[in-house]
Amino acid sequence: MSVRSGKRQTRDYEDRALRTLLPVSVLALALMLWQGVVWLAQIPVYLLPGPLLVLATLILDWPLLSASLLVTLSTTVEGFLLATLGGVGLAILFNQSRLIEYSFYPFAVILQVTPIVAIAPLLLIYLPQQAAVLACAWIVAFFPILANTTLGLNSVDRNLSDLFRLYGATRSQVLWELKLPAALPHMLAGLRIGGGLALIGAVVAEIVAGSAGAGSGLAYRIIESGYRLNIPRLFAALFLLSLSGIVIFFALSLVSHLFLRRWHESAIMAEL
Amino acid sequence: MKIPAASSAPRNHPIVTLRSVCKLFDTGVVALDGLTLDVRPGEFVSLLGPSGCGKSTVLRLIAGLTQPTSGQIEWLQRTQPAGDAVGFVFQEPTLMPWATVRANVTLPLKLQGLAATAQPRVEAALARVGLTAFADSYPRELSGGMKMRASIARALVTEPRLLLMDEPFAALDEITRFRLNNDLLALWQSLGKTVVFVTHSVFESVYLSQRVLVMTPRPGRICNELSIDAPYPRDERFRTSGTYVEYCRQVSETLSRALAEPP
């Protein structure tokens, strides 16, 4: 049996190595191809800079770009934290009171289905810019957190809930000991979606605000670089945005994994 | 003449009686129609019937999880059972997947505000079902039989007078089921609990019980009652004995008559 499990382990390692190696090789190949085409076809920098130039720009412009990165990231993180607070809080409120749910859920949906790009200009009129950008990040991120947490709170095992009733559990015991733990996997899935969306919300708002002439986030750098035909810097800023999105996604996946690894199937599957 | 103390009721006085109980669901389905049964102290009684005959509803009524549409449920001592009077074992193990076995078994005491003094009772309950070594495991790490043991330990931890079991072993393989049957009988004999056991298996009901109540299909009623007068402890020898086969034949015939009865 140990031989077999050893064999299986080797296969797992091989599989994991392939999962890392293959995309990295494809990426490397694509970058080389990109650089090669730019060199051979002598494409002007203001149309398509090669990856090496983008890297050089990233290093050269780091003081400026890092400051912008910090602005965008702090908006994203603040928006995300507020969205978590609002989404989970509202979901609990909806779960505790049907009247509140009936009264307010439709408005949460309206807020979600109206494109954020269309709301952003209004927010910029009514709110100070920093608050407006934050509000955009919040609006986009909060709905998946609300919807997923609500789903989780409502998907409690009926027998378990009978068991709590049998032993005379109080409302708050049912919430803390049963509903919230049962909702945790759904809630974490919502957070993972919300994290990426908070970044998108922040970028959208910055772009809308940027065209009004103010701002210093990464999205603003992108617009500004576009106007100035500083395409290498545009690519560098874009690269930083993608990287932020990836880091946010993996960070939240890690959090989710740490919370669920002992008991939830999704986390167990990820291990295999 | 001796006056009996209030707590020591006459030995055969039922601890709970359901009298002409009807249960109509919101969907319009009549689950139970004029069901009458009593549960005597210390006995092992089975409710046997086809699926959908309202067996589970009877247990839920006794546990107070649902109320009868008409009819009475009378308790020997109190009108309504306190939380620690009844233990419930569901068909599924129904464990909290996010909690260890120990935390799952502690739950009833915790919900009753007894968490501070729970430790020795939890350990004792775990020991009774042989799960001491797995106290810190999570449910997903256990086999089906072990999950069911954890579920039984949880039902026993409040030391209830009455244990309600809703087809607890139906989803298990036969070997595991036989072993748990024996363990359950051993627990019942050593702890002196009263057990109401719902099953759709003729063989299981005969093997375990002193009394088998056979129910009709929906709407459920008790259509017949059979006593299984075989001594305990029962073991695998009983399972292959002529007495056992004869009782199975009788119960089986009663069940077919119940199925044929017009509603």
Coordinates of C-alpha atoms in Angstrom, one line a residue:
Chain A
M1 CA 0.0 0.0 0.0
S2 CA 2.9 2.4 0.8
V3 CA 4.4 1.6 -2.5
R4 CA 1.2 2.5 -4.2
S5 CA 0.6 5.7 -2.2
G6 CA 4.3 6.6 -2.9
K7 CA 3.7 6.2 -6.6
R8 CA 0.6 8.3 -6.3
Q9 CA 2.5 10.9 -4.5
T10 CA 5.2 11.0 -7.2
R11 CA 2.4 11.5 -9.7
D12 CA 0.9 14.3 -7.7
Y13 CA 4.3 16.1 -7.6
E14 CA 4.7 15.6 -11.3
D15 CA 1.2 17.0 -11.8
R16 CA 1.9 20.0 -9.6
A17 CA 5.2 20.7 -11.4
L18 CA 3.5 20.6 -14.7
R19 CA 0.8 23.0 -13.5
T20 CA 3.5 25.5 -12.7
L21 CA 6.0 24.8 -15.4
L22 CA 3.6 24.8 -18.4
P23 CA 2.0 28.3 -17.9
V24 CA 5.4 29.8 -17.0
S25 CA 6.9 28.4 -20.2
V26 CA 4.0 29.6 -22.3
L27 CA 4.4 33.1 -20.7
A28 CA 8.2 33.1 -21.4
L29 CA 7.6 32.0 -24.9
A30 CA 5.0 34.7 -25.5
L31 CA 7.3 37.4 -24.1
M32 CA 10.1 36.3 -26.3
L33 CA 7.9 36.3 -29.3
W34 CA 6.6 39.7 -28.4
Q35 CA 10.2 41.1 -28.0
G36 CA 11.3 39.4 -31.2
V37 CA 8.4 40.8 -33.3
V38 CA 9.0 44.3 -31.9
W39 CA 12.7 44.0 -32.8
L40 CA 12.3 42.5 -36.2
A41 CA 9.4 44.6 -37.4
Q42 CA 10.9 47.7 -35.8
I43 CA 7.6 48.7 -34.3
P44 CA 7.8 52.2 -32.9
V45 CA 7.8 52.5 -29.1
Y46 CA 4.6 54.7 -29.1
L47 CA 2.7 51.8 -30.7
L48 CA 4.0 48.7 -29.0
P49 CA 7.0 48.7 -26.7
G50 CA 8.8 45.4 -26.1
P51 CA 8.7 43.7 -22.7
L52 CA 12.2 44.6 -21.9
L53 CA 11.5 48.3 -22.4
V54 CA 8.4 48.0 -20.3
L55 CA 10.5 46.4 -17.5
A56 CA 13.1 49.2 -17.9
T57 CA 10.3 51.8 -17.6
L58 CA 8.9 50.1 -14.6
I59 CA 12.2 50.4 -12.8
L60 CA 12.9 53.9 -14.0
D61 CA 9.4 55.2 -13.2
W62 CA 9.1 53.2 -10.0
P63 CA 9.0 56.2 -7.6
L64 CA 6.0 57.6 -9.6
L65 CA 4.3 54.3 -10.3
S66 CA 4.7 52.9 -6.8
A67 CA 3.1 56.0 -5.3
S68 CA 0.1 55.5 -7.8
L69 CA 0.1 51.8 -6.9
L70 CA -0.2 52.7 -3.3
V71 CA -3.2 55.0 -3.9
T72 CA -5.1 52.4 -6.0
L73 CA -4.3 49.6 -3.6
S74 CA -5.4 51.5 -0.5
T75 CA -8.7 52.5 -2.3
T76 CA -9.2 48.8 -3.2
V77 CA -8.4 47.5 0.2
E78 CA -10.6 50.1 2.0
G79 CA -13.4 49.5 -0.5
F80 CA -13.1 45.8 0.0
L81 CA -13.0 45.9 3.8
L82 CA -16.1 48.2 3.8
A83 CA -17.8 45.9 1.3
T84 CA -17.1 42.9 3.5
L85 CA -18.5 44.7 6.5
G86 CA -21.5 45.9 4.6
G87 CA -22.1 42.7 2.6
V88 CA -21.8 40.3 5.6
G89 CA -23.6 42.7 7.9
L90 CA -26.6 43.2 5.5
A91 CA -26.7 39.5 4.9
I92 CA -27.0 38.8 8.6
L93 CA -29.7 41.5 8.9
F94 CA -31.6 40.1 6.0
N95 CA -31.4 36.7 7.5
Q96 CA -32.7 37.8 10.9
S97 CA -35.5 39.9 9.5
R98 CA -37.7 39.0 6.6
L99 CA -39.2 42.5 6.6
I100 CA -35.8 44.2 6.2
E101 CA -34.9 41.7 3.5
Y102 CA -38.0 42.4 1.5
S103 CA -37.6 46.1 1.9
F104 CA -34.0 46.5 0.9
Y105 CA -32.9 43.5 -1.2
P106 CA -34.3 44.9 -4.5
F107 CA -32.3 48.1 -4.0
A108 CA -29.1 46.0 -3.6
V109 CA -29.9 44.4 -6.9
I110 CA -30.6 47.7 -8.6
L111 CA -27.2 49.0 -7.3
Q112 CA -25.6 45.9 -8.7
V113 CA -27.1 45.8 -12.2
T114 CA -26.6 49.5 -12.9
P115 CA -23.2 49.7 -14.6
I116 CA -20.7 51.3 -12.3
V117 CA -19.2 53.4 -15.1
A118 CA -22.6 55.1 -15.4
I119 CA -22.9 55.8 -11.7
A120 CA -19.3 57.0 -11.2
P121 CA -19.8 60.5 -12.7
L122 CA -22.7 61.2 -10.4
L123 CA -20.8 60.0 -7.4
L124 CA -17.9 62.3 -8.4
I125 CA -20.3 65.3 -8.5
Y126 CA -21.8 64.6 -5.1
L127 CA -18.8 63.3 -3.1
P128 CA -15.3 64.4 -2.6
Q129 CA -13.1 62.5 -5.1
Q130 CA -11.5 60.2 -2.7
A131 CA -14.8 59.2 -1.2
A132 CA -16.4 58.8 -4.6
V133 CA -13.6 56.4 -5.7
L134 CA -14.0 54.5 -2.5
A135 CA -17.8 54.3 -3.0
C136 CA -17.4 52.8 -6.5
A137 CA -15.0 50.1 -5.2
W138 CA -17.6 49.4 -2.4
I139 CA -20.6 49.3 -4.6
V140 CA -19.0 46.8 -7.0
A141 CA -17.5 44.6 -4.3
F142 CA -20.3 44.4 -1.8
F143 CA -23.0 42.7 -3.8
P144 CA -21.3 39.3 -4.4
I145 CA -20.4 39.2 -0.8
L146 CA -24.0 40.0 0.2
A147 CA -25.5 37.5 -2.2
N148 CA -23.1 34.7 -1.4
T149 CA -23.3 35.2 2.4
T150 CA -27.1 35.2 2.1
L151 CA -27.0 32.0 0.2
G152 CA -24.8 30.5 2.8
L153 CA -26.9 31.6 5.7
N154 CA -30.0 30.0 4.0
S155 CA -28.3 26.7 3.2
V156 CA -28.1 25.4 6.8
D157 CA -28.7 21.6 7.2
R158 CA -32.4 21.3 8.2
N159 CA -31.6 18.5 10.7
L160 CA -28.9 20.5 12.3
S161 CA -31.2 23.4 12.7
D162 CA -33.8 21.0 14.3
L163 CA -31.1 19.8 16.6
F164 CA -30.4 23.3 17.8
R165 CA -34.1 23.8 18.3
L166 CA -34.3 20.6 20.3
Y167 CA -31.7 21.8 22.8
G168 CA -33.4 25.2 23.1
A169 CA -30.7 27.2 21.3
T170 CA -31.2 31.0 21.5
R171 CA -31.3 33.1 18.3
S172 CA -27.7 34.3 18.8
Q173 CA -26.5 30.8 19.4
V174 CA -28.1 29.7 16.1
L175 CA -26.5 32.6 14.3
W176 CA -23.0 32.2 15.8
E177 CA -22.8 28.4 16.2
L178 CA -24.7 27.3 13.2
K179 CA -25.5 29.8 10.5
L180 CA -22.3 31.7 10.3
P181 CA -20.0 28.6 10.3
A182 CA -22.3 27.0 7.7
A183 CA -22.2 30.1 5.6
L184 CA -18.4 30.5 5.8
P185 CA -17.5 28.6 2.5
H186 CA -20.1 30.7 0.6
M187 CA -19.0 33.9 2.3
L188 CA -15.3 33.2 1.5
A189 CA -16.3 32.6 -2.2
G190 CA -18.0 35.9 -2.2
L191 CA -15.0 37.6 -0.7
R192 CA -12.8 36.1 -3.4
I193 CA -15.0 37.6 -6.1
G194 CA -15.4 40.8 -4.2
G195 CA -11.7 41.4 -3.9
G196 CA -11.1 41.4 -7.6
L197 CA -14.2 43.5 -8.2
A198 CA -13.0 46.1 -5.6
L199 CA -10.0 46.7 -7.8
I200 CA -12.1 47.0 -10.9
G201 CA -14.4 49.5 -9.1
A202 CA -11.4 51.6 -8.0
V203 CA -9.9 51.6 -11.5
V204 CA -13.2 52.6 -13.1
A205 CA -13.8 55.4 -10.7
E206 CA -10.2 56.6 -11.2
I207 CA -10.6 56.6 -14.9
V208 CA -13.8 58.6 -14.7
A209 CA -12.2 61.0 -12.2
G210 CA -9.0 61.1 -14.2
S211 CA -10.7 62.5 -17.2
A212 CA -12.0 65.3 -14.9
G213 CA -8.4 66.2 -14.4
A214 CA -7.5 65.0 -10.9
G215 CA -6.2 61.9 -9.3
S216 CA -3.0 60.0 -9.0
G217 CA -3.9 56.3 -8.9
L218 CA -2.6 53.7 -11.4
A219 CA -5.7 54.1 -13.7
Y220 CA -5.0 57.8 -13.8
R221 CA -1.4 57.1 -14.8
I222 CA -2.7 54.9 -17.6
I223 CA -5.0 57.7 -19.0
E224 CA -2.2 60.2 -18.6
S225 CA 0.3 58.0 -20.4
G226 CA -2.2 57.4 -23.2
Y227 CA -2.6 61.2 -23.7
R228 CA 1.2 61.6 -23.7
L229 CA 1.8 58.6 -25.9
N230 CA 4.1 57.3 -23.2
I231 CA 3.1 53.7 -24.1
P232 CA 5.9 52.0 -22.1
R233 CA 4.6 53.6 -18.9
L234 CA 1.1 52.7 -19.8
F235 CA 2.1 49.1 -20.1
A236 CA 4.1 49.2 -16.9
A237 CA 1.0 50.6 -15.0
L238 CA -1.2 48.0 -16.6
F239 CA 1.3 45.3 -15.5
L240 CA 1.1 46.6 -12.0
L241 CA -2.7 46.5 -12.1
S242 CA -2.8 42.9 -13.3
L243 CA -0.2 41.9 -10.7
S244 CA -2.4 43.6 -8.0
G245 CA -5.4 41.6 -9.1
I246 CA -3.5 38.3 -9.1
V247 CA -2.0 39.0 -5.6
I248 CA -5.5 39.9 -4.3
F249 CA -7.0 36.7 -5.7
F250 CA -4.3 34.5 -4.4
A251 CA -4.3 36.2 -1.0
L252 CA -8.0 35.6 -0.6
S253 CA -7.7 32.1 -1.9
L254 CA -5.1 31.4 0.8
V255 CA -7.3 32.9 3.5
S256 CA -10.2 30.8 2.3
H257 CA -8.0 27.7 2.3
L258 CA -6.7 28.3 5.8
F259 CA -10.2 28.7 7.1
L260 CA -11.7 25.6 5.4
R261 CA -8.8 23.2 5.0
R262 CA -9.8 21.0 8.0
W263 CA -13.4 20.4 7.0
H264 CA -14.7 21.7 3.7
E265 CA -14.6 19.6 0.5
S266 CA -13.6 22.5 -1.7
A267 CA -10.4 23.0 0.3
I268 CA -9.7 19.3 0.4
M269 CA -10.1 19.0 -3.4
A270 CA -7.6 21.8 -3.8
E271 CA -5.1 19.8 -1.9
L272 CA -5.2 16.8 -4.1
Chain B
M1 CA -49.9 1.2 52.7
K2 CA -47.0 2.8 50.9
I3 CA -47.4 6.1 49.1
P4 CA -45.1 6.1 46.0
A5 CA -42.8 9.1 45.7
A6 CA -43.7 11.6 42.9
S7 CA -40.7 10.6 40.8
S8 CA -41.2 6.8 41.0
A9 CA -44.2 6.4 38.9
P10 CA -45.8 2.9 38.5
R11 CA -43.3 0.8 36.6
N12 CA -45.5 0.3 33.5
H13 CA -47.0 3.8 33.3
P14 CA -46.0 5.1 29.9
I15 CA -43.5 8.0 30.0
V16 CA -45.1 9.5 26.9
T17 CA -48.5 8.8 25.2
L18 CA -49.7 9.9 21.8
R19 CA -53.5 9.9 21.8
S20 CA -55.4 10.0 18.5
V21 CA -52.7 12.2 17.0
C22 CA -53.3 13.7 13.5
K23 CA -50.8 15.6 11.5
L24 CA -51.7 17.6 8.5
F25 CA -48.9 19.3 6.6
D26 CA -49.2 22.7 5.0
T27 CA -49.0 21.0 1.7
G28 CA -52.3 19.2 2.4
V29 CA -50.7 15.8 3.0
V30 CA -52.2 13.9 5.9
A31 CA -49.1 12.3 7.5
L32 CA -50.7 10.8 10.5
D33 CA -54.4 10.0 11.1
G34 CA -55.5 9.0 14.5
L35 CA -52.3 7.5 15.7
T36 CA -52.2 6.2 19.3
L37 CA -49.1 4.8 21.0
D38 CA -47.4 4.8 24.3
V39 CA -43.8 4.4 25.3
R40 CA -43.1 2.6 28.5
P41 CA -40.1 3.3 30.7
G42 CA -37.0 1.5 29.9
E43 CA -38.3 -0.3 26.8
F44 CA -36.9 -0.7 23.3
V45 CA -39.7 -0.1 20.9
S46 CA -39.6 0.0 17.1
L47 CA -41.8 1.8 14.7
L48 CA -41.9 -0.2 11.5
G49 CA -43.5 0.9 8.3
P50 CA -43.0 1.7 4.6
S51 CA -41.2 5.0 3.8
G52 CA -43.5 8.0 3.8
C53 CA -45.8 6.5 6.4
G54 CA -45.1 9.2 8.9
K55 CA -42.6 7.4 11.2
S56 CA -40.3 10.3 11.3
T57 CA -43.2 12.6 12.0
V58 CA -44.0 10.6 15.1
L59 CA -40.4 11.1 16.4
R60 CA -40.5 14.8 15.6
L61 CA -43.8 15.1 17.5
I62 CA -42.4 13.3 20.5
A63 CA -39.3 15.6 20.4
G64 CA -41.5 18.7 20.2
L65 CA -40.0 19.7 16.9
T66 CA -43.5 19.9 15.4
Q67 CA -47.0 20.1 16.9
P68 CA -49.9 17.8 16.2
T69 CA -52.8 19.1 14.2
S70 CA -55.1 17.4 16.6
G71 CA -54.8 14.8 19.4
Q72 CA -52.7 14.9 22.5
I73 CA -49.2 14.1 23.5
E74 CA -49.0 13.4 27.2
W75 CA -45.9 13.2 29.3
L76 CA -45.6 11.3 32.5
Q77 CA -43.9 14.1 34.5
R78 CA -44.2 17.3 32.5
T79 CA -46.3 18.5 29.7
Q80 CA -43.4 19.4 27.5
P81 CA -40.1 17.7 27.6
A82 CA -37.1 19.7 28.7
G83 CA -34.1 19.9 26.3
D84 CA -32.3 17.2 28.3
A85 CA -35.2 14.8 28.4
V86 CA -34.9 13.6 24.8
G87 CA -31.9 12.6 22.6
F88 CA -32.4 12.5 18.9
V89 CA -30.4 10.6 16.3
F90 CA -31.2 11.4 12.7
Q91 CA -30.9 9.2 9.7
E92 CA -27.9 11.2 8.6
P93 CA -25.1 11.7 11.2
T94 CA -26.0 15.4 11.1
L95 CA -22.6 16.5 12.5
M96 CA -21.3 20.1 12.2
P97 CA -18.6 19.5 9.6
W98 CA -16.6 22.5 10.8
A99 CA -16.3 21.2 14.3
T100 CA -14.3 18.3 15.8
V101 CA -16.0 15.2 17.1
R102 CA -15.5 16.5 20.7
A103 CA -17.0 19.9 19.8
N104 CA -20.0 18.2 18.1
V105 CA -20.6 16.0 21.2
T106 CA -20.3 19.1 23.5
L107 CA -22.9 21.0 21.5
P108 CA -26.0 20.0 23.4
L109 CA -24.5 21.0 26.7
K110 CA -23.1 24.2 25.3
L111 CA -26.5 25.2 24.0
Q112 CA -27.9 24.6 27.4
G113 CA -25.3 26.8 29.0
L114 CA -23.5 23.9 30.6
A115 CA -20.2 24.2 28.7
A116 CA -18.2 24.9 31.9
T117 CA -18.9 21.5 33.4
A118 CA -19.3 19.6 30.1
Q119 CA -15.8 18.1 29.9
P120 CA -16.2 14.9 31.9
R121 CA -19.7 14.1 30.5
V122 CA -18.4 14.6 26.9
E123 CA -15.4 12.3 27.6
A124 CA -17.7 9.7 29.1
A125 CA -20.1 9.9 26.1
L126 CA -17.2 9.5 23.7
A127 CA -15.8 6.5 25.6
R128 CA -19.2 4.8 25.6
V129 CA -19.3 4.8 21.8
G130 CA -15.5 4.0 21.5
L131 CA -14.5 7.3 19.9
T132 CA -12.1 8.6 22.5
A133 CA -9.2 8.2 20.1
F134 CA -11.0 10.2 17.5
A135 CA -12.2 13.1 19.6
D136 CA -10.1 15.7 17.8
S137 CA -10.9 14.4 14.3
Y138 CA -13.2 16.2 12.0
P139 CA -16.4 14.4 10.7
R140 CA -15.0 14.1 7.2
E141 CA -12.1 12.1 8.5
L142 CA -14.4 9.4 9.9
S143 CA -16.2 6.4 8.3
G144 CA -19.9 6.3 8.1
G145 CA -20.2 4.1 11.1
M146 CA -18.0 6.3 13.2
K147 CA -19.9 9.4 12.3
M148 CA -23.1 7.6 13.5
R149 CA -21.3 6.7 16.7
A150 CA -20.5 10.4 17.2
S151 CA -24.1 11.2 16.6
I152 CA -25.2 8.7 19.2
A153 CA -22.6 10.1 21.7
R154 CA -24.1 13.5 21.1
A155 CA -27.6 12.3 21.8
L156 CA -26.4 10.5 25.0
V157 CA -24.4 13.4 26.4
T158 CA -27.3 15.1 28.1
E159 CA -28.3 11.8 29.7
P160 CA -31.8 11.8 28.3
R161 CA -34.5 9.5 29.6
L162 CA -35.7 8.9 26.1
L163 CA -33.6 8.2 23.0
L164 CA -35.4 8.8 19.6
M165 CA -33.7 7.2 16.6
D166 CA -34.8 7.9 13.1
E167 CA -33.5 5.1 10.8
P168 CA -30.0 5.8 12.1
F169 CA -28.3 2.8 10.4
A170 CA -30.2 2.8 7.1
A171 CA -27.3 4.3 5.2
L172 CA -24.7 2.0 6.5
D173 CA -23.4 -1.3 5.1
E174 CA -24.7 -4.5 6.6
I175 CA -21.5 -5.4 8.5
T176 CA -21.3 -2.0 10.1
R177 CA -25.0 -2.0 10.8
F178 CA -24.8 -5.3 12.6
R179 CA -22.0 -4.1 14.8
L180 CA -23.8 -0.9 15.6
N181 CA -27.0 -2.9 16.4
N182 CA -25.1 -4.9 19.0
D183 CA -23.4 -1.8 20.4
L184 CA -26.7 0.0 20.7
L185 CA -28.3 -2.9 22.5
A186 CA -25.3 -3.0 24.9
L187 CA -25.7 0.7 25.6
W188 CA -29.4 0.4 26.1
Q189 CA -28.9 -2.4 28.6
S190 CA -26.2 -0.7 30.5
L191 CA -27.7 2.8 30.6
G192 CA -31.3 1.8 31.1
K193 CA -32.7 4.3 28.6
T194 CA -36.0 4.1 26.8
V195 CA -35.5 3.9 23.0
V196 CA -38.0 4.6 20.2
F197 CA -36.4 3.3 17.1
V198 CA -37.8 4.0 13.6
T199 CA -36.9 1.6 10.9
H200 CA -38.1 0.1 7.6
S201 CA -36.2 -3.1 8.2
V202 CA -38.2 -6.0 9.5
F203 CA -35.0 -7.8 10.5
E204 CA -33.6 -4.8 12.4
S205 CA -36.8 -4.2 14.3
V206 CA -37.0 -7.9 15.4
Y207 CA -33.4 -8.0 16.3
L208 CA -33.4 -4.9 18.5
S209 CA -36.8 -4.5 20.0
Q210 CA -39.1 -5.7 22.8
R211 CA -42.1 -4.4 20.9
V212 CA -42.6 -3.7 17.2
L213 CA -45.3 -1.3 16.2
V214 CA -46.3 -1.8 12.6
M215 CA -47.6 1.3 10.8
T216 CA -49.9 1.6 7.8
P217 CA -48.9 3.6 4.7
R218 CA -49.8 7.3 4.6
P219 CA -51.8 8.4 6.4
G220 CA -50.0 6.6 9.2
R221 CA -51.6 4.7 12.0
I222 CA -50.4 1.9 14.2
C223 CA -52.1 -1.2 12.7
N224 CA -50.6 -3.8 14.9
E225 CA -48.2 -4.5 17.7
L226 CA -46.0 -7.5 18.2
S227 CA -43.9 -8.4 21.3
I228 CA -40.6 -10.0 20.6
D229 CA -40.1 -12.2 23.7
A230 CA -36.5 -13.1 23.3
P231 CA -34.0 -12.6 26.1
Y232 CA -31.2 -10.1 26.0
P233 CA -28.3 -9.9 25.5
R234 CA -29.0 -10.8 21.9
D235 CA -26.1 -11.6 19.6
E236 CA -25.3 -13.2 16.3
R237 CA -26.6 -16.5 17.5
F238 CA -30.0 -14.9 18.0
R239 CA -29.8 -13.5 14.4
T240 CA -29.6 -17.1 13.0
S241 CA -32.0 -18.8 15.5
G242 CA -35.3 -20.3 14.7
T243 CA -37.1 -17.9 17.1
Y244 CA -35.7 -14.9 15.2
V245 CA -36.8 -16.3 11.9
E246 CA -40.3 -17.0 13.2
Y247 CA -40.6 -13.5 14.6
C248 CA -39.4 -12.0 11.3
R249 CA -42.0 -14.1 9.5
Q250 CA -44.8 -12.8 11.8
V251 CA -43.7 -9.2 11.6
S252 CA -43.3 -9.5 7.8
E253 CA -46.8 -10.9 7.5
T254 CA -48.2 -8.1 9.7
L255 CA -46.4 -5.6 7.5
S256 CA -47.8 -7.0 4.3
R257 CA -51.3 -6.8 5.8
A258 CA -50.7 -3.2 6.8
L259 CA -49.6 -2.4 3.3
A260 CA -52.7 -4.0 1.8
E261 CA -55.1 -2.2 4.1
P262 CA -57.3 0.5 2.4
P263 CA -56.5 3.9 3.7

